[in-house]
Coordinates of C-alpha atoms in Angstrom, one line a residue:
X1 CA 0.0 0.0 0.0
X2 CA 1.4 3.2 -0.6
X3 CA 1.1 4.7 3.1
X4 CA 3.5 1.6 4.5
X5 CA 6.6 2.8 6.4
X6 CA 9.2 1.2 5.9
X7 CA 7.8 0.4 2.2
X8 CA 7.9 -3.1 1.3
X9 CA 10.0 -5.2 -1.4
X10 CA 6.6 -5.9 -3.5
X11 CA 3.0 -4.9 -3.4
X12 CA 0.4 -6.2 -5.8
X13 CA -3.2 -4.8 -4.6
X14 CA -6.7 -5.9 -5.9
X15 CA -10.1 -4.1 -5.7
X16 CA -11.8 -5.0 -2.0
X17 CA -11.5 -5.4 1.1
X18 CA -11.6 -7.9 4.5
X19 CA -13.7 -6.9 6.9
X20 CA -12.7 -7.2 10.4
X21 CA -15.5 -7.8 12.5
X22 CA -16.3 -9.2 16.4
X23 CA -17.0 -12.6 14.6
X24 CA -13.6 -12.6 13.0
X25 CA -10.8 -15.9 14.1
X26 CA -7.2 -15.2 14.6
X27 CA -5.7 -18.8 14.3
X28 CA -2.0 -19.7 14.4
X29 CA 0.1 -22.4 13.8
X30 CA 3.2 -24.2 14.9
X31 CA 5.8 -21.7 16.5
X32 CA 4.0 -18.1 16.1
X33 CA 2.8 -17.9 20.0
X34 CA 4.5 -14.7 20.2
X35 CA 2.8 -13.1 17.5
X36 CA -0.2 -14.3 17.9
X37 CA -0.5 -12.7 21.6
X38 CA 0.9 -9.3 20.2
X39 CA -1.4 -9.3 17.9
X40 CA -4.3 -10.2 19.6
X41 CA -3.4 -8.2 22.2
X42 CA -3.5 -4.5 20.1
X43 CA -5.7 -5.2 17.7
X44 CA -8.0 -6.5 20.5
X45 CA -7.5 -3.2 22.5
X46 CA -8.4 -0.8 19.5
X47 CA -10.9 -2.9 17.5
X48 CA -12.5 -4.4 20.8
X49 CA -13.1 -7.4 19.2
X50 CA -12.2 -10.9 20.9
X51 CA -10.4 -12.2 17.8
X52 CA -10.8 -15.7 19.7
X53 CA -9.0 -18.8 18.5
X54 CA -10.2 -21.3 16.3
X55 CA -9.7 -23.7 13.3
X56 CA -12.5 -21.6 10.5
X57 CA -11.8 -21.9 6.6
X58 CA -13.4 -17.9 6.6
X59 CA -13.6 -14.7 8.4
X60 CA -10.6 -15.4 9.9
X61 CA -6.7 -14.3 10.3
X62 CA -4.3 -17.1 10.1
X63 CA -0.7 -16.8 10.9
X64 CA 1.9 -19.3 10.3
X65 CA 5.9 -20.2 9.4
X66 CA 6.5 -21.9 6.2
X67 CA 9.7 -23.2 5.0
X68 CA 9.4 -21.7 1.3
X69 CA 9.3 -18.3 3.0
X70 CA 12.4 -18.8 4.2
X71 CA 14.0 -19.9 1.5
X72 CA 12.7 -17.1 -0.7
X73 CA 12.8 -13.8 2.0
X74 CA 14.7 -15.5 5.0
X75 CA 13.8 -15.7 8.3
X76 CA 12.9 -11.9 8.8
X77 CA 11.0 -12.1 6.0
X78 CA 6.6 -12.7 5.2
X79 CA 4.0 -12.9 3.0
X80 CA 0.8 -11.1 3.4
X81 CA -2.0 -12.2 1.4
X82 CA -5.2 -10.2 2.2
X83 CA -8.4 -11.7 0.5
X84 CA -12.0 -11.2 0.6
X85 CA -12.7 -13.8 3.6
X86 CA -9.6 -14.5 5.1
X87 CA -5.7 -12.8 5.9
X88 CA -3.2 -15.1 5.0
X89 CA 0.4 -13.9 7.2
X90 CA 3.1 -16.0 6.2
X91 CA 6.3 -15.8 8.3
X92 CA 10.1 -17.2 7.0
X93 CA 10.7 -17.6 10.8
X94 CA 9.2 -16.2 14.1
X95 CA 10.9 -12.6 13.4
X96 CA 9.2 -12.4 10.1
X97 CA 6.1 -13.5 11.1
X98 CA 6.0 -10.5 13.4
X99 CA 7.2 -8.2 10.8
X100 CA 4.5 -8.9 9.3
X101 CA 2.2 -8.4 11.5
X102 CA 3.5 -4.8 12.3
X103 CA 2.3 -4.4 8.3
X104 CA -1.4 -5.5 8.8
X105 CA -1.6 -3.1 11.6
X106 CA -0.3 -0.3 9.3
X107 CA -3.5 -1.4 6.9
X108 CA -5.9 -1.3 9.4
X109 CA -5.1 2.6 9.9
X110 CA -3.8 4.8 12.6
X111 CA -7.0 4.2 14.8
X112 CA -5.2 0.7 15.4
X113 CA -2.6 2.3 16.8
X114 CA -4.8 3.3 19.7
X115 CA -5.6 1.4 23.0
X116 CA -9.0 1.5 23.2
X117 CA -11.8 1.6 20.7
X118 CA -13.2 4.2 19.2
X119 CA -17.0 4.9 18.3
X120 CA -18.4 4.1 14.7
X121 CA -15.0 2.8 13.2
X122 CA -15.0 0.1 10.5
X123 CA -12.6 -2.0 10.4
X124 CA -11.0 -3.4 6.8
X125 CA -8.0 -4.5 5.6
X126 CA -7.7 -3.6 1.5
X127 CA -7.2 -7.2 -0.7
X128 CA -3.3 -7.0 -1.1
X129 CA -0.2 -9.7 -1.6
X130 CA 2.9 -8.3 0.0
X131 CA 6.2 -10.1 -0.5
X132 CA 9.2 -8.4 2.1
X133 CA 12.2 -9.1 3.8
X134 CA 14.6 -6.4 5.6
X135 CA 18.4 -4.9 3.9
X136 CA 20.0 -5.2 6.7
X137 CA 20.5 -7.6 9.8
X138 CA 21.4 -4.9 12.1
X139 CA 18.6 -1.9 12.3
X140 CA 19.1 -0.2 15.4
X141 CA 19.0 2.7 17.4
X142 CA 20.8 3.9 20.4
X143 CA 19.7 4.9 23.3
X144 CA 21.2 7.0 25.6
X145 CA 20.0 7.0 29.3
X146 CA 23.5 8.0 30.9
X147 CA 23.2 11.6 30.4
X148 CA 19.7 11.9 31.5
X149 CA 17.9 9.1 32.8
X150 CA 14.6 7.3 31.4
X151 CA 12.3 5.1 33.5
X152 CA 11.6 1.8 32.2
X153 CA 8.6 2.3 31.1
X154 CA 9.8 5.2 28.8
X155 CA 12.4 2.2 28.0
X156 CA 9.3 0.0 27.1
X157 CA 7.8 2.1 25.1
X158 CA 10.6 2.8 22.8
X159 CA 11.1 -0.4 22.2
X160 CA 7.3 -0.8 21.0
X161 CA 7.9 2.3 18.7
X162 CA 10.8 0.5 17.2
X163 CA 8.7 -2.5 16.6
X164 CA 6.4 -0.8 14.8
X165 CA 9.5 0.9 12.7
X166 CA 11.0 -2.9 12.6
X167 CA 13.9 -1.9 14.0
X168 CA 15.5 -4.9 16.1
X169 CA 18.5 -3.4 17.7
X170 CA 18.5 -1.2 20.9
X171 CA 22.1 -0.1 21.6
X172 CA 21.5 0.6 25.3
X173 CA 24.0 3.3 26.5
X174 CA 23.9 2.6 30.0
X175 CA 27.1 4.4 31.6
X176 CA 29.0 7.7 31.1
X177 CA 30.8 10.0 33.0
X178 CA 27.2 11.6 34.1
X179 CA 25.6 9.1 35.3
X180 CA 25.6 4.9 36.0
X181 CA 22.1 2.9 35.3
X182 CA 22.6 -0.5 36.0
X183 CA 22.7 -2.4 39.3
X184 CA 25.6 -4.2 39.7
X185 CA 25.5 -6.6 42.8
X186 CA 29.1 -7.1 43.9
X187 CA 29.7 -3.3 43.4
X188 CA 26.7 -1.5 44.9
X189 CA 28.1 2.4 45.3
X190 CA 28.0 2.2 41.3
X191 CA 24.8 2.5 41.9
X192 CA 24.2 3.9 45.4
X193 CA 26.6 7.3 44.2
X194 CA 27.1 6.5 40.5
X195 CA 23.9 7.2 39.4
X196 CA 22.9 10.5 40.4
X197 CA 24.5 13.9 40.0
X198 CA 24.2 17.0 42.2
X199 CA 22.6 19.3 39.4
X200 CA 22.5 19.4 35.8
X201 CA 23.6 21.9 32.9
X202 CA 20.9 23.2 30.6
X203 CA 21.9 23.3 27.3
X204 CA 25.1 23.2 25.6
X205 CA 27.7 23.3 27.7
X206 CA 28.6 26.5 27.3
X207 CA 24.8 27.7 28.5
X208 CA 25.5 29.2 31.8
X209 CA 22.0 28.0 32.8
X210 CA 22.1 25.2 35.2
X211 CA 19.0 23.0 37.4
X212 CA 19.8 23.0 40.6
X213 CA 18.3 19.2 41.6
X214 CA 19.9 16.2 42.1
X215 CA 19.1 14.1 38.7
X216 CA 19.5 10.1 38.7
X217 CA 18.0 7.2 38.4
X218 CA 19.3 3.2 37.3
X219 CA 17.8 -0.2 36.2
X220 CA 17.2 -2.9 38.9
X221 CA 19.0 -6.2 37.6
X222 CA 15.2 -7.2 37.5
X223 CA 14.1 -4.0 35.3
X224 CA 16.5 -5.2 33.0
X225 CA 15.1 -9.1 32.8
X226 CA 12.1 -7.4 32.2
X227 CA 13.6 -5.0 29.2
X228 CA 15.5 -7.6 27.9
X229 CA 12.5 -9.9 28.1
X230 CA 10.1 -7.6 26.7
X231 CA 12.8 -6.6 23.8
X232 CA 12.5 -10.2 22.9
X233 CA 9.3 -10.3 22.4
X234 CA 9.1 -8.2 19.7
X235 CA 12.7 -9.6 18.1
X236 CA 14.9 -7.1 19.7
X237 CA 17.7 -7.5 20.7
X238 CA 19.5 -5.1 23.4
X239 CA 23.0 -5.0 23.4
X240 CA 24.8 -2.7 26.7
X241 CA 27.3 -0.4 26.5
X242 CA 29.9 -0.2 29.6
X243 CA 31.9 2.7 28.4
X244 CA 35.7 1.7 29.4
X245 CA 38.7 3.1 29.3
X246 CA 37.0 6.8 29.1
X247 CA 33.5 8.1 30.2
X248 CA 34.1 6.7 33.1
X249 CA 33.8 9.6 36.1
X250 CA 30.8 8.0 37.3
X251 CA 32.4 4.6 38.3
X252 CA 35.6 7.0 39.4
X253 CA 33.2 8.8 41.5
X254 CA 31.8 5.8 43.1
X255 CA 35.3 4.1 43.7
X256 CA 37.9 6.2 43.4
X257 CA 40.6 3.8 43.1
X258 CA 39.4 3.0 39.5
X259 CA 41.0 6.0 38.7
X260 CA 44.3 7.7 38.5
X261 CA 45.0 8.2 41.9
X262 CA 48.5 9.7 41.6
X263 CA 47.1 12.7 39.8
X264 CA 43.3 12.7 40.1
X265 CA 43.0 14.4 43.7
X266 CA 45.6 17.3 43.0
X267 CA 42.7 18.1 39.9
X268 CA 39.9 17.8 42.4
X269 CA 38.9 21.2 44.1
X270 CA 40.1 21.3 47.7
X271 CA 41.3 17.7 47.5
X272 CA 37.7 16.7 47.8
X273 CA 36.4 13.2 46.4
X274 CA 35.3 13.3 42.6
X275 CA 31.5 13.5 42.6
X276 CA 29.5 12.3 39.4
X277 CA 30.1 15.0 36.6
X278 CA 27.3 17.9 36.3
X279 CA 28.4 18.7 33.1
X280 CA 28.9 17.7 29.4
X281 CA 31.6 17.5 27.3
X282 CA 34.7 14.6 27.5
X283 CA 35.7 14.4 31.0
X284 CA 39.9 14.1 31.8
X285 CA 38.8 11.5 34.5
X286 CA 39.5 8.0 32.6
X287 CA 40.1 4.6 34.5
X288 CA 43.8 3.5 35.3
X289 CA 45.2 1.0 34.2
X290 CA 46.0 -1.0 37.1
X291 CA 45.2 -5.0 37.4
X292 CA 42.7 -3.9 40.1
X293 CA 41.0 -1.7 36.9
X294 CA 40.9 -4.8 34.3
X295 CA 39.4 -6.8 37.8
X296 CA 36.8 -4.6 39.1
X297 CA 35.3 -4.5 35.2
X298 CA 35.7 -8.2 34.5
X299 CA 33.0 -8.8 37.3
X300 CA 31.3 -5.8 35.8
X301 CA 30.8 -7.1 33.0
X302 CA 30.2 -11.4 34.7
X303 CA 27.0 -10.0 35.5
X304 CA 26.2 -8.0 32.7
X305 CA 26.4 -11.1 30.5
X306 CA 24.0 -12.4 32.6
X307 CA 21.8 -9.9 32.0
X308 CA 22.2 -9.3 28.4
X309 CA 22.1 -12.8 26.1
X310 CA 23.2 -10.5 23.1
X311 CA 26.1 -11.9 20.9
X312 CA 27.8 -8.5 21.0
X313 CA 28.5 -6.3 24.0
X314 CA 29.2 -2.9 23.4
X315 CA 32.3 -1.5 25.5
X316 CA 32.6 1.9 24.3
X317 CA 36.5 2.7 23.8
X318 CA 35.9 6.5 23.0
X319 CA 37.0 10.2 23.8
X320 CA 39.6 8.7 25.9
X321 CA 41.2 11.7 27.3
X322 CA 45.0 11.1 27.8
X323 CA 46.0 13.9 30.2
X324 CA 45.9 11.8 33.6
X325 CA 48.1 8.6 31.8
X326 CA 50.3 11.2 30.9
X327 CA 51.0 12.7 33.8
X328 CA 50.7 10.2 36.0
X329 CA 54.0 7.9 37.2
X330 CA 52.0 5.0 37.7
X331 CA 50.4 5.1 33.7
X332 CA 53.9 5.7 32.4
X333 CA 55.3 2.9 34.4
X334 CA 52.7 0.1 33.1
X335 CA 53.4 1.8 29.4
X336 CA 57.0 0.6 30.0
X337 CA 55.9 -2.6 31.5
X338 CA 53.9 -4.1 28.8
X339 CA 56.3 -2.4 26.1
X340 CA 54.1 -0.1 24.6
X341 CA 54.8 3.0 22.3
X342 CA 52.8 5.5 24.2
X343 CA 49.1 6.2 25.7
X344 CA 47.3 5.4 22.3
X345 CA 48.8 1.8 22.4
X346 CA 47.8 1.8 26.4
X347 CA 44.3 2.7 25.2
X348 CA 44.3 -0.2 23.0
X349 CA 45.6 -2.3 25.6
X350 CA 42.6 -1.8 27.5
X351 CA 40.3 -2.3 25.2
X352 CA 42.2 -5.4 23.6
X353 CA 41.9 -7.1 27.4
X354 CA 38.1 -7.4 27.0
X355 CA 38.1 -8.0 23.7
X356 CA 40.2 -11.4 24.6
X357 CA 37.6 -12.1 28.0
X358 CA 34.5 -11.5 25.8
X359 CA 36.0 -13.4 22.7
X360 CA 36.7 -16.6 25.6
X361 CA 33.2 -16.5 27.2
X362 CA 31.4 -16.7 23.6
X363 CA 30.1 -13.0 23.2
X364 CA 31.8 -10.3 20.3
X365 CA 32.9 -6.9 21.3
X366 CA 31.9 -3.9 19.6
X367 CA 32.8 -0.6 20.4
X368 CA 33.3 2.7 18.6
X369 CA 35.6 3.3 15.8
X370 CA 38.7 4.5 17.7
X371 CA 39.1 1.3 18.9
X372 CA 40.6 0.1 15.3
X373 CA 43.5 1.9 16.2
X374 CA 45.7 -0.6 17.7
X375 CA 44.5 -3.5 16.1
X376 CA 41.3 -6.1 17.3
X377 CA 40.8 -10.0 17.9
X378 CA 39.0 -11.0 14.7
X379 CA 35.2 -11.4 16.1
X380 CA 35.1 -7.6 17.5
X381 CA 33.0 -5.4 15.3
X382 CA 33.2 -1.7 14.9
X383 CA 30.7 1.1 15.3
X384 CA 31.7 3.8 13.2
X385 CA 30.5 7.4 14.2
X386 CA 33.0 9.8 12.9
X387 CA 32.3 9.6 9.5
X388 CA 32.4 6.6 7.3
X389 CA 36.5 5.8 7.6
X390 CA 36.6 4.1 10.6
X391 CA 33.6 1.7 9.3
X392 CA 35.5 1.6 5.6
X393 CA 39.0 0.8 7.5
X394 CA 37.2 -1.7 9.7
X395 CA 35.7 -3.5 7.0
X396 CA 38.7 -3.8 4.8
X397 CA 40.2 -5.0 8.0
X398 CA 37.6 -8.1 7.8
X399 CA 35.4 -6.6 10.7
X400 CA 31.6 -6.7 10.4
X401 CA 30.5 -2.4 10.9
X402 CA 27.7 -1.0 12.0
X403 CA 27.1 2.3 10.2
X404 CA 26.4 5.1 12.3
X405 CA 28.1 8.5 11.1
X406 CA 27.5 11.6 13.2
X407 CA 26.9 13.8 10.5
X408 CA 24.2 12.1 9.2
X409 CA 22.1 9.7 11.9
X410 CA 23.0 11.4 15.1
X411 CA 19.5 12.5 16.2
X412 CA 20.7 15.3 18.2
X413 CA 21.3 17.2 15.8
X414 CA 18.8 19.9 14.9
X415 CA 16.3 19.5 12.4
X416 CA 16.0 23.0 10.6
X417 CA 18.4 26.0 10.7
X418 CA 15.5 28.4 12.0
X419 CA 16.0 30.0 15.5
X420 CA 12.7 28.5 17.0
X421 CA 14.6 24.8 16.7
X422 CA 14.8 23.8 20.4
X423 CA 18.8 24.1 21.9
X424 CA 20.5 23.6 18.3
X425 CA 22.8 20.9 18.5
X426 CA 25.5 20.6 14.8
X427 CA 24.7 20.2 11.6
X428 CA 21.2 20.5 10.2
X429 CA 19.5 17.1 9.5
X430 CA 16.3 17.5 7.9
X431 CA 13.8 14.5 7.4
X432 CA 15.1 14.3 3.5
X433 CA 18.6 14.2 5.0
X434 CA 18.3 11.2 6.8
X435 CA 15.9 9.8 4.3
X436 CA 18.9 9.9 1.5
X437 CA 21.7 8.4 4.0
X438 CA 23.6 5.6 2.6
X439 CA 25.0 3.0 4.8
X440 CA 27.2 0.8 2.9
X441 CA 29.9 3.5 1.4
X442 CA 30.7 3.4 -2.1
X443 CA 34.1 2.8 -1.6
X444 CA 33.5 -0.5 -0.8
X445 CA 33.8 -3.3 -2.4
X446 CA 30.8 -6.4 -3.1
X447 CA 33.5 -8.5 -0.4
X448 CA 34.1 -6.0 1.8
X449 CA 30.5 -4.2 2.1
X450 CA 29.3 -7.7 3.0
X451 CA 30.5 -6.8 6.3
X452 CA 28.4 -4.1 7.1
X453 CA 25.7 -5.5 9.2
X454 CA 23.4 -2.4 9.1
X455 CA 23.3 0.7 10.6
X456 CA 22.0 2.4 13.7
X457 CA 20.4 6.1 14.7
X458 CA 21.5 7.7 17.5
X459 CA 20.0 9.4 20.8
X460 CA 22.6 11.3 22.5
X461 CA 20.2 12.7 25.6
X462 CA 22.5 15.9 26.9
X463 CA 19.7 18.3 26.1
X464 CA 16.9 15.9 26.5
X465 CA 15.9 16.1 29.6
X466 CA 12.2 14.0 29.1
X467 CA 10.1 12.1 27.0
X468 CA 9.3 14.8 25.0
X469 CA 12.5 16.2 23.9
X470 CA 13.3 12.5 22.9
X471 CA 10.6 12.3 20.9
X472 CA 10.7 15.9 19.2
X473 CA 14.6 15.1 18.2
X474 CA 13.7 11.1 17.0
X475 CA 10.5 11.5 15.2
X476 CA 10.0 11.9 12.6
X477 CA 13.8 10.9 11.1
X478 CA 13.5 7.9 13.1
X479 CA 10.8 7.1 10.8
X480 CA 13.3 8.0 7.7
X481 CA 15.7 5.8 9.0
X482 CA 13.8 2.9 9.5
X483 CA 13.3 2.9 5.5
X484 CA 16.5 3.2 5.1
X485 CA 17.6 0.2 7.5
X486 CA 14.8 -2.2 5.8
X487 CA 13.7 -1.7 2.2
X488 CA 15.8 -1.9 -1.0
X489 CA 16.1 1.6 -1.9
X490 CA 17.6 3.6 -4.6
X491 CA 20.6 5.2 -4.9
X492 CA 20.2 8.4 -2.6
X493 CA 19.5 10.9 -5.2
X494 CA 17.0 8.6 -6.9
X495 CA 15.0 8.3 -3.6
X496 CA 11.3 9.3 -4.1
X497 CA 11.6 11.5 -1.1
X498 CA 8.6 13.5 -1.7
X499 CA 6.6 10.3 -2.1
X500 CA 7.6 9.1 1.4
X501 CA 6.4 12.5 2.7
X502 CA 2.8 11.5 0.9
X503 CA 3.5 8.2 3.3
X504 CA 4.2 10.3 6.4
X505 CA 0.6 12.1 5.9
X506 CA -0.7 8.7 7.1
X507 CA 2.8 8.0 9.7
X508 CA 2.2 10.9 11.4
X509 CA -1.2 9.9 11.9
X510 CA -0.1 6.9 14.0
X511 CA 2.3 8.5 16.1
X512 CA -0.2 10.8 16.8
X513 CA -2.4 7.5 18.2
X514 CA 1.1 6.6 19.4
X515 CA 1.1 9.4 21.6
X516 CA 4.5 10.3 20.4
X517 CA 5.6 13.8 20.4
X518 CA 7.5 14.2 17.1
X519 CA 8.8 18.0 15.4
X520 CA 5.7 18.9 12.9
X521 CA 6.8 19.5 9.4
X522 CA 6.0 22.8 9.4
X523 CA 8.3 23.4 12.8
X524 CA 7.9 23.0 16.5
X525 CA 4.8 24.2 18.6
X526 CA 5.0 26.3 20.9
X527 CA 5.6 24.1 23.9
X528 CA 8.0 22.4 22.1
X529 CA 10.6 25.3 22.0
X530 CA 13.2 26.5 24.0
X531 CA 13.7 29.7 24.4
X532 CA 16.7 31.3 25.6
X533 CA 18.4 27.9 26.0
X534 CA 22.3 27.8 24.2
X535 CA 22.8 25.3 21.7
X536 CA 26.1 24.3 19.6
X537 CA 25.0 24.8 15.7
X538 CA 27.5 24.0 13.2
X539 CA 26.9 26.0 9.8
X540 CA 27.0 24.3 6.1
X541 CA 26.9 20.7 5.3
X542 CA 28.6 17.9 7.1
X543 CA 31.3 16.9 5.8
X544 CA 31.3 13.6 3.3
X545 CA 33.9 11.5 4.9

């Protein structure tokens, strides 16, 4: 149908329609539980229909896996097949099968979006065939919760809005130097004083505006069962970042002897302890280097595996600030030690450490593209977010990438140059923007583009404080994005962008039912601005690198 977002592989539609009705079956074979209880479960709360159970040749919506699928779209791909009397939803495997299910909701209309009924609404599904199956493997977004905190149930309900985008990666950014979310048993002050910060800076960092509350908040081993399990549900998976050897004032803060101790207290005011950092920015306070370091992190991260099933574990490995290595005896001295050239090669070290201990307990490490620098194990895979060169060097390297590229897919950037755009964060990114992003770079070749495993949008929250600065900076280029990530598009010039604006007249219909607060295209409302509040705008285009 031509209001589908993301827009499938093949559409053939007929004249007609299914009518869905209080009478009508939802019936489901072998191995599509899961869908089936999604689906009964929304369209049930917006249609108010039972859609009970039960074997019916008519009036009915049948869901089941079939091996040909497979074969033909894989297992994230389906079949559709909307007739007269009955809805035929054909899954490759249990992933697809869902997919496809997100797609008949999208035919229903954005009332089905809702969770209750609504009066005098008829309910039809137009007589269609849809054949699709997603780009990419890897269609993700990440979410950062470090710099300001979002309860789980915010958690929750991003992950259903990425469902409905089928996107099935959340890159969970659960430490940084302003804050630690996630409850770590054997190390409880990570927690107890990681996790909340004094006050917080509004703005840019340069914004001499400040709120003067304490800010915090972390994930319960058991909130993040339930995340994880609820993820899974809907065939994401969530994969945590522990941000090591830099971003790390939090943990610092919480036990100081993670740091450098032989030079942090003499940059500490009054020789006072190091308190979780208020502000924004790359903080000098990185971990040291010590056996105690590589220790405390290794039971970190024991119980973080048994948190997160994920075959790769983010580790960060970014914005290392060198100052305290070099001027600190102890630094220099394990540099000499292990025979290393400098603090770059010590910053490998670190990061080559876990990638051995993840590599040995059967989980990949991923991390961002700096940490290509001083060579990996062969499983670890590369985020690449300043440009596309570290994701072209990693892939001609023979490491799988995940495309992610500041200047184009960092959704903190603003959205229009004009001076009502809420705290204006770098380049412009416009919905086209993001719609014409290309993940797999030209430069490439068929061998080595294979290992791009997809791509990924990211949340950086500094100057989202809530839900609906979240929402104003994701949607609607989340919804750009998640085209990009999953259908077979065009080269980026050829995109019919101003056709999938005549598909966002529907989209933005259902994030309206969504209740999600995206930027209108016509620019923010009123309550959506944010006056007087300092942003960091970078003029011209991003550069193409």
């Amino acid at each position: 149908m031509s209001d589908l977002i993301p827009a499938p592989r093949h559409v053939q539609d007929y004249k007609g329609h299914f009518a869905l009705g209080p009478e009508t079956r939802l019936t489901a074979g072998e191995g599509t539980a899961t869908t089936e209880r999604w689906l009964r479960g929304v369209l049930g709360a917006a249609t108010g229909f039972p859609l009970a159970a039960g074997d019916t040749a008519g009036n009915a919506i049948q869901l089941y896996l079939h091996p040909m699928v497979t074969k033909d779209l894989g297992e994230e791909g389906y079949r559709l097949m909307v007739r007269h009397d009955t809805v035929h939803l054909v899954g490759g495997g249990p992933a697809g099968l869902f997919w496809g299910a997100q797609t008949l909701r999208q035919l229903l209309g954005p009332d089905a979006f809702r969770r209750a009924p609504l009066p005098d609404r008829h309910w039809r599904l137009p007589v269609t065939h849809i054949q699709d199956s997603p780009r990419f493997r890897w269609r993700g977004l990440m979410l950062d919760v470090a710099r300001h905190f979002m309860p789980k149930e915010g958690v929750l309900r991003q992950l259903d809005l990425m469902a409905a985008h089928k996107l099935n990666v959340l890159h969970f950014h659960l430490t940084d130097d302003q804050g630690w979310r996630v409850e770590i048993k054997r190390h409880p002050r990570l927690t107890e004083v990681g996790s909340w910060r004094a006050r917080t800076k509004i703005g840019h960092r340069a914004s001499p505006l400040w709120e003067d509350k304490p800010h915090g908040g972390y994930y319960t081993q058991d909130d993040i069962r339930e995340i994880v399990a609820y993820a899974a549900e809907r065939h994401i998976t969530v994969v945590p970042e522990i941000d090591v050897p830099g971003h790390s004032q939090a943990a610092v803060a919480a036990y100081p002897e993670l740091g450098n101790t032989d030079v942090v207290t003499a940059s500490v005011e009054g020789g006072t302890a190091l308190s979780v950092w208020d502000d924004w920015g790359i903080s000098a306070n990185v971990l040291a280097p010590t056996d105690n370091t590589l220790r405390f992190y290794e039971g970190v991260f024991e119980e973080v595996l048994e948190l997160f099933p994920s075959e790769f574990v983010h580790v960060g490995g970014d914005e290392c600030r060198k100052d305290q290595w070099q001027q600190s005896p102890a630094a220099q001295a394990r540099i000499r030690e292990l025979g290393l050239a400098d603090e770059d090669e010590l910053q490998s070290w670190f990061v080559g450490h876990f990638d051995k201990w993840l590599t040995a307990r059967g989980r990949r490490l991923i991390g961002w593209d700096e940490i290509i620098e001083g060579g990996l194990a062969k499983g670890a895979a590369v985020s690449s977010w300043r440009g596309y060169a570290g994701g072209i060097a990693a892939a001609r390297a023979g490491h799988d990438v995940v495309m992610c590229p500041e200047q184009y897919v960092y959704l903190d950037h603003r959205q229009a140059p004009g001076e009502d755009e809420p705290v204006p964060i770098g380049f412009v990114r416009t919905l086209e923007d993001v719609y014409r992003f290309e993940p797999v770079p030209a430069q490439l070749t068929e061998d080595e583009a294979r290992h791009v495993l997809g791509t990924q949008a990211n949340v950086w929250t500094e100057v989202m404080e809530d839900q609906g600065r979240v929402d104003y900076q994701t949607y609607p280029r989340l919804s750009a994005f998640a085209e990009v990530a999953w259908s077979a598009l065009p080269a980026p010039a050829e995109r019919d962008f101003a056709g999938f604006e005549r598909r966002m007249s529907a989209h933005y219909r259902r994030l309206d039912a969504l209740g999600v607060g995206y930027r209108p295209p016509a620019g923010p409302l009123p309550w959506q601005r944010r006056p007087g509040v300092l942003g960091r705008p970078i003029e011209g285009a991003p550069p193409n690198r």
